[in-house]
GROMACS .gro file of C-alpha atoms in nm:
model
  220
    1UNK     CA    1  10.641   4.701   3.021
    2UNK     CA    2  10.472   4.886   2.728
    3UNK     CA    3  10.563   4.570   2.531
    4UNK     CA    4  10.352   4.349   2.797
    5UNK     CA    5  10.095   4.582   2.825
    6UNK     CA    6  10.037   4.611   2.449
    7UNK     CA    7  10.048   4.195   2.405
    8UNK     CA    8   9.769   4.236   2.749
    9UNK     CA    9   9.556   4.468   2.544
   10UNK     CA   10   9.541   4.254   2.238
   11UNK     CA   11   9.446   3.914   2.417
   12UNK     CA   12   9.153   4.088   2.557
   13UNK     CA   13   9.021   4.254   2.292
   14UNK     CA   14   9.061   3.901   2.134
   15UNK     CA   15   8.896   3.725   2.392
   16UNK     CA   16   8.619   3.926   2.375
   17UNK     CA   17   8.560   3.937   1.955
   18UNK     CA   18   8.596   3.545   2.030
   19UNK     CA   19   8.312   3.568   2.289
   20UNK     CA   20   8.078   3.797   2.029
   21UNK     CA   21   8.136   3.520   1.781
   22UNK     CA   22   8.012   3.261   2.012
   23UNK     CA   23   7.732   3.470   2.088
   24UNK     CA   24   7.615   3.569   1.773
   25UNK     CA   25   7.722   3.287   1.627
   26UNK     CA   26   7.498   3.121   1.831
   27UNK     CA   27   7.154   3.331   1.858
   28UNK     CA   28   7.246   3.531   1.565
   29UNK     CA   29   7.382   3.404   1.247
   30UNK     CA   30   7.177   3.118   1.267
   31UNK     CA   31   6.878   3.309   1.260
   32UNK     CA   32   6.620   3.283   0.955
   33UNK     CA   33   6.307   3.439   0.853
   34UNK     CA   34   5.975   3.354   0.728
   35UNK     CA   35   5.620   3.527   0.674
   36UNK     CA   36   5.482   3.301   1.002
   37UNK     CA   37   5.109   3.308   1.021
   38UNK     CA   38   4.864   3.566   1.198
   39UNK     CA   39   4.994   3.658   1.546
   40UNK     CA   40   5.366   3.451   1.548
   41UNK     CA   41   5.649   3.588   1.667
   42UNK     CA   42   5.892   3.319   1.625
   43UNK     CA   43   5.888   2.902   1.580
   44UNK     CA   44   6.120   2.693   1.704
   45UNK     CA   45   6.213   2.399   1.486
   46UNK     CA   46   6.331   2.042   1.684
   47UNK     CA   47   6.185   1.785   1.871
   48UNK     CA   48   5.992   1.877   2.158
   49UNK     CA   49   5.809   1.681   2.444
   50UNK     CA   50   5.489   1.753   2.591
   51UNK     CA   51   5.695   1.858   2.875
   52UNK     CA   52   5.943   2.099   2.670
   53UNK     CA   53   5.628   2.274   2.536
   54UNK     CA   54   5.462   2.376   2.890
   55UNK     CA   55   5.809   2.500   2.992
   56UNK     CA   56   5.832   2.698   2.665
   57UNK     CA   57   5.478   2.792   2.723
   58UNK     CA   58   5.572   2.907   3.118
   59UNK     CA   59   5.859   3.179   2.996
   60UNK     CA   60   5.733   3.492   3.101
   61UNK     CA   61   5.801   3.654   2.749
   62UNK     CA   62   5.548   3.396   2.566
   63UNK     CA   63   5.195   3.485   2.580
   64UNK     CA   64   5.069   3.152   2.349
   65UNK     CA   65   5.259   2.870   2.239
   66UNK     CA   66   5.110   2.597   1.998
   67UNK     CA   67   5.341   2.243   1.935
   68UNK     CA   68   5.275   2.110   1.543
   69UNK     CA   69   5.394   1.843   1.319
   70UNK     CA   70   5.394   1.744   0.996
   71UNK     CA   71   5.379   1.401   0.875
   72UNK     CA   72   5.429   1.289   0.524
   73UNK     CA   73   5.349   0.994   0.329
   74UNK     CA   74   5.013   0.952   0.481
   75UNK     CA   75   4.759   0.756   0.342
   76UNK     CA   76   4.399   0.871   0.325
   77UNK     CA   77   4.108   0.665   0.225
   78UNK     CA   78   3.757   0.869   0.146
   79UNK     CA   79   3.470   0.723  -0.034
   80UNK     CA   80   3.629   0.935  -0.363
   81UNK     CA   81   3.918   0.698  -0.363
   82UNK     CA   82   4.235   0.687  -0.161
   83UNK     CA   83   4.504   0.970  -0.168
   84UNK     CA   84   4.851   0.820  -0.150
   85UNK     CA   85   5.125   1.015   0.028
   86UNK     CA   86   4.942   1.332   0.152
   87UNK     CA   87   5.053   1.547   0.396
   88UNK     CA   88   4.967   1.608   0.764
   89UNK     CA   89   4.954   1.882   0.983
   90UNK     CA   90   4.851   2.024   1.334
   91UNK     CA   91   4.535   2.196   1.340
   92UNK     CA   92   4.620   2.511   1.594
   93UNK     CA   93   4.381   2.585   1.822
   94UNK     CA   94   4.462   2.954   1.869
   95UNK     CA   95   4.330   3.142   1.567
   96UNK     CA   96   4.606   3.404   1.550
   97UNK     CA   97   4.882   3.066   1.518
   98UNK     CA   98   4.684   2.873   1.242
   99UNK     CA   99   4.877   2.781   0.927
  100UNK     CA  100   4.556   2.803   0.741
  101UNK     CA  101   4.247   2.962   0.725
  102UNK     CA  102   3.905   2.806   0.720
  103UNK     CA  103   3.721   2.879   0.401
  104UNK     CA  104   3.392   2.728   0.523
  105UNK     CA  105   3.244   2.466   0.785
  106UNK     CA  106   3.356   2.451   1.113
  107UNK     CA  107   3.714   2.383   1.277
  108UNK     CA  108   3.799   2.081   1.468
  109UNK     CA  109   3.670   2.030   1.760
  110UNK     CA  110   3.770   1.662   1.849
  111UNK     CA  111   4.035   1.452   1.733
  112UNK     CA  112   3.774   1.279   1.527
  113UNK     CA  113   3.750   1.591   1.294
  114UNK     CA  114   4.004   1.723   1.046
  115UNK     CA  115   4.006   1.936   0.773
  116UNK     CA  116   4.096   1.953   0.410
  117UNK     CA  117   4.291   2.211   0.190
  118UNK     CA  118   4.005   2.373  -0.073
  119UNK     CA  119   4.259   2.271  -0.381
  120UNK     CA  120   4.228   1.908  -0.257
  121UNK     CA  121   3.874   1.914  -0.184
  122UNK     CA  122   3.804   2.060  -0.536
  123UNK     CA  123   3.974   1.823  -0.735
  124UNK     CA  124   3.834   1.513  -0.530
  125UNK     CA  125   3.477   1.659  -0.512
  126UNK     CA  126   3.526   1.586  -0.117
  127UNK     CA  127   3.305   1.801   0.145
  128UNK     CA  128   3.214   1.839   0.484
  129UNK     CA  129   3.050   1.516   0.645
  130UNK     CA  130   3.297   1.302   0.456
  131UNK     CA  131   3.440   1.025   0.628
  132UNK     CA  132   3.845   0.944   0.615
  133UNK     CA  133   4.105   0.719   0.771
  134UNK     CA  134   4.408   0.845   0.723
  135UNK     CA  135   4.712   0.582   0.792
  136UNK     CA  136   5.064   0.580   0.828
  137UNK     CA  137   5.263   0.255   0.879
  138UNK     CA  138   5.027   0.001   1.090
  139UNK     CA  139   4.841   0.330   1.240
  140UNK     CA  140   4.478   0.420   1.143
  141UNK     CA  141   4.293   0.737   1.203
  142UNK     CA  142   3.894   0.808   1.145
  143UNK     CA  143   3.767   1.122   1.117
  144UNK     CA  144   3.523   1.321   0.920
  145UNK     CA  145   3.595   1.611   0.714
  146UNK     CA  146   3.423   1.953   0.914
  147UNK     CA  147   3.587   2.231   0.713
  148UNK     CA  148   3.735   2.375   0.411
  149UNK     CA  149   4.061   2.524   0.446
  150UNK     CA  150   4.280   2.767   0.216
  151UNK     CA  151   4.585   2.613   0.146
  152UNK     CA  152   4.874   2.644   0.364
  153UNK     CA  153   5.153   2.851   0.245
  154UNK     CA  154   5.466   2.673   0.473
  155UNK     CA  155   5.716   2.567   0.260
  156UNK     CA  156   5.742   2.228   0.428
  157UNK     CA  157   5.432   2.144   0.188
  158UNK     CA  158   5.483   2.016  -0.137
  159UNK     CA  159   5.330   2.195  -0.450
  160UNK     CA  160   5.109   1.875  -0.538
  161UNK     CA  161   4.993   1.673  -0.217
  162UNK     CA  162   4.682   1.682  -0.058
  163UNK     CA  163   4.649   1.853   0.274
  164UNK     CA  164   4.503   1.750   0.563
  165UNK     CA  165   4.463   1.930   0.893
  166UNK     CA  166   4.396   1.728   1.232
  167UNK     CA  167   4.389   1.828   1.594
  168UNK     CA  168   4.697   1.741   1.808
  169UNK     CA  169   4.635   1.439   1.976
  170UNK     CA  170   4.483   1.260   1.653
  171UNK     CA  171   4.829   1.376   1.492
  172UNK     CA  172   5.077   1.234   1.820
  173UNK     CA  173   4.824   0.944   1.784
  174UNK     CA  174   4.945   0.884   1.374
  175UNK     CA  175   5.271   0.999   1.488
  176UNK     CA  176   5.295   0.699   1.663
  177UNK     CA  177   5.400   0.951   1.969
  178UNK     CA  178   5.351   1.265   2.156
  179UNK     CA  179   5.650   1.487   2.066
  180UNK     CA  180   5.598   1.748   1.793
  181UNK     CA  181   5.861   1.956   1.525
  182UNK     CA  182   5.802   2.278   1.596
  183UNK     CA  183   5.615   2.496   1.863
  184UNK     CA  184   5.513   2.844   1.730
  185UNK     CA  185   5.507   3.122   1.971
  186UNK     CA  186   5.330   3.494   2.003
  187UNK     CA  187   5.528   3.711   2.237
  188UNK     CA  188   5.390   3.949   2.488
  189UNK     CA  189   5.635   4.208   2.335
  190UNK     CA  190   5.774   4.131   1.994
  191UNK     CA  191   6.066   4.326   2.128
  192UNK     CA  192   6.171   4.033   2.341
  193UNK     CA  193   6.172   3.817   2.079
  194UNK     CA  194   6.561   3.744   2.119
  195UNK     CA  195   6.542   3.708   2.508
  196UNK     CA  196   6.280   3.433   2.463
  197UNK     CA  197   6.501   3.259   2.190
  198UNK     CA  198   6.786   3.246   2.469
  199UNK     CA  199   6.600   3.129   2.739
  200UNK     CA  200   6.497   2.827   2.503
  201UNK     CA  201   6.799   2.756   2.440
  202UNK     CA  202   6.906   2.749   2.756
  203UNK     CA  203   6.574   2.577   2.856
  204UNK     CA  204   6.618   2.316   2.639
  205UNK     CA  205   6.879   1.974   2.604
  206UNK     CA  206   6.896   2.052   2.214
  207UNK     CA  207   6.913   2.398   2.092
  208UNK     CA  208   6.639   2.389   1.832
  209UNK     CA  209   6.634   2.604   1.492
  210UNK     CA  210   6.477   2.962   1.539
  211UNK     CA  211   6.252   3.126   1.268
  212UNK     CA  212   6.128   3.455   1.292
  213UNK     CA  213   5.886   3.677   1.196
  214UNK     CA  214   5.963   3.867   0.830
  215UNK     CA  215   5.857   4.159   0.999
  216UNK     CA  216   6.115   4.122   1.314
  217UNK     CA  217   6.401   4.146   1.046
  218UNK     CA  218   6.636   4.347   1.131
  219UNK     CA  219   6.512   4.352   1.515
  220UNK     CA  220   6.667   4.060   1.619
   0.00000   0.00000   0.00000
């Protein structure tokens, strides 16, 4: 009996350390950190439709949610010359989410508008009221340069290419769709910020990639 009881015992603490693997090793171990920008709390990292974003957006922990790409290989032609394989990304409209800061002019206000990293701008001698089109495959974008922006510190940008912000819908539009690779949150309470990465997983068909904050390390 002791025998049976003892063999009882050891299944279920077993059964449960095999649960807290599962559990951790799926909201937990998986976890990474990066210095996000301004107000984020965490960023998902997938493939998300405009769809998946409002429902991310609806989850009572997130108080702003922002969807972004970024699209290499892009082509830009300015009356300076033409920039071969620069890189493209979302122009947030929520100040506290943007990847960069603007260092002078205005930000975008249209999807005819972008903006250009200072380091790029400098070397090119390109300014505001410049006009670009910016292709990628058979797709062509015009839009005229509005700002100056510091240069984004995300790792998914190369040391060297040139960097161009655009609004959304001009980047689905040179996307050649309307999904986006990542959606950047700020949380209500940053102390929820492991409840909301559960309830996107479970919100979503594919479990994306979870970043957090530097500072939540540790929390989370």
């Amino acid at each position: 009996m002791r025998g049976e009881r003892t063999v009882g015992v050891v299944f279920m603490v077993g059964a449960v350390a095999v649960a807290a693997f599962v559990v951790l090793d799926r909201y937990g171990s998986s976890a990474q950190f990066a210095d996000l920008p301004g107000d984020a709390d965490v960023r998902l990292v997938g493939s998300f439709t405009p769809r998946q974003v409002d429902r991310l957006a609806s989850l009572p922990q997130a108080a702003a949610v922002e969807c972004g790409s970024t699209l290499y290989g892009v082509t830009v032609v300015t009356s300076r010359g033409v920039l071969n394989g620069s890189t493209v990304l979302t122009a947030a409209n929520r100040p506290g989410l943007r990847w960069s800061q603007l260092r002078s002019g205005a930000y975008p206000a249209s999807d005819s508008q972008l903006l250009i990293d200072e380091r790029t701008a400098a070397a090119h001698d390109i300014r505001v009221g410049e006009r670009a089109t910016l292709s990628r495959g058979q797709i062509v974008v015009n839009a005229t340069v509005v700002g100056i922006a510091g240069r984004p510190t995300d790792k998914t940008v190369g040391a060297h290419e040139a960097v161009f912000l655009l609004p959304s819908g001009a980047v689905a539009t040179l996307e050649g769709g309307a999904s986006c690779d990542s959606v950047t949150v700020e949380l209500r309470r940053r102390r929820d910020a492991s409840t909301f990465s559960r309830a996107a997983h479970d919100l979503l068909d594919t479990p994306p990639a979870v970043i957090y904050d530097e500072s939540l390390r540790g929390h989370v």
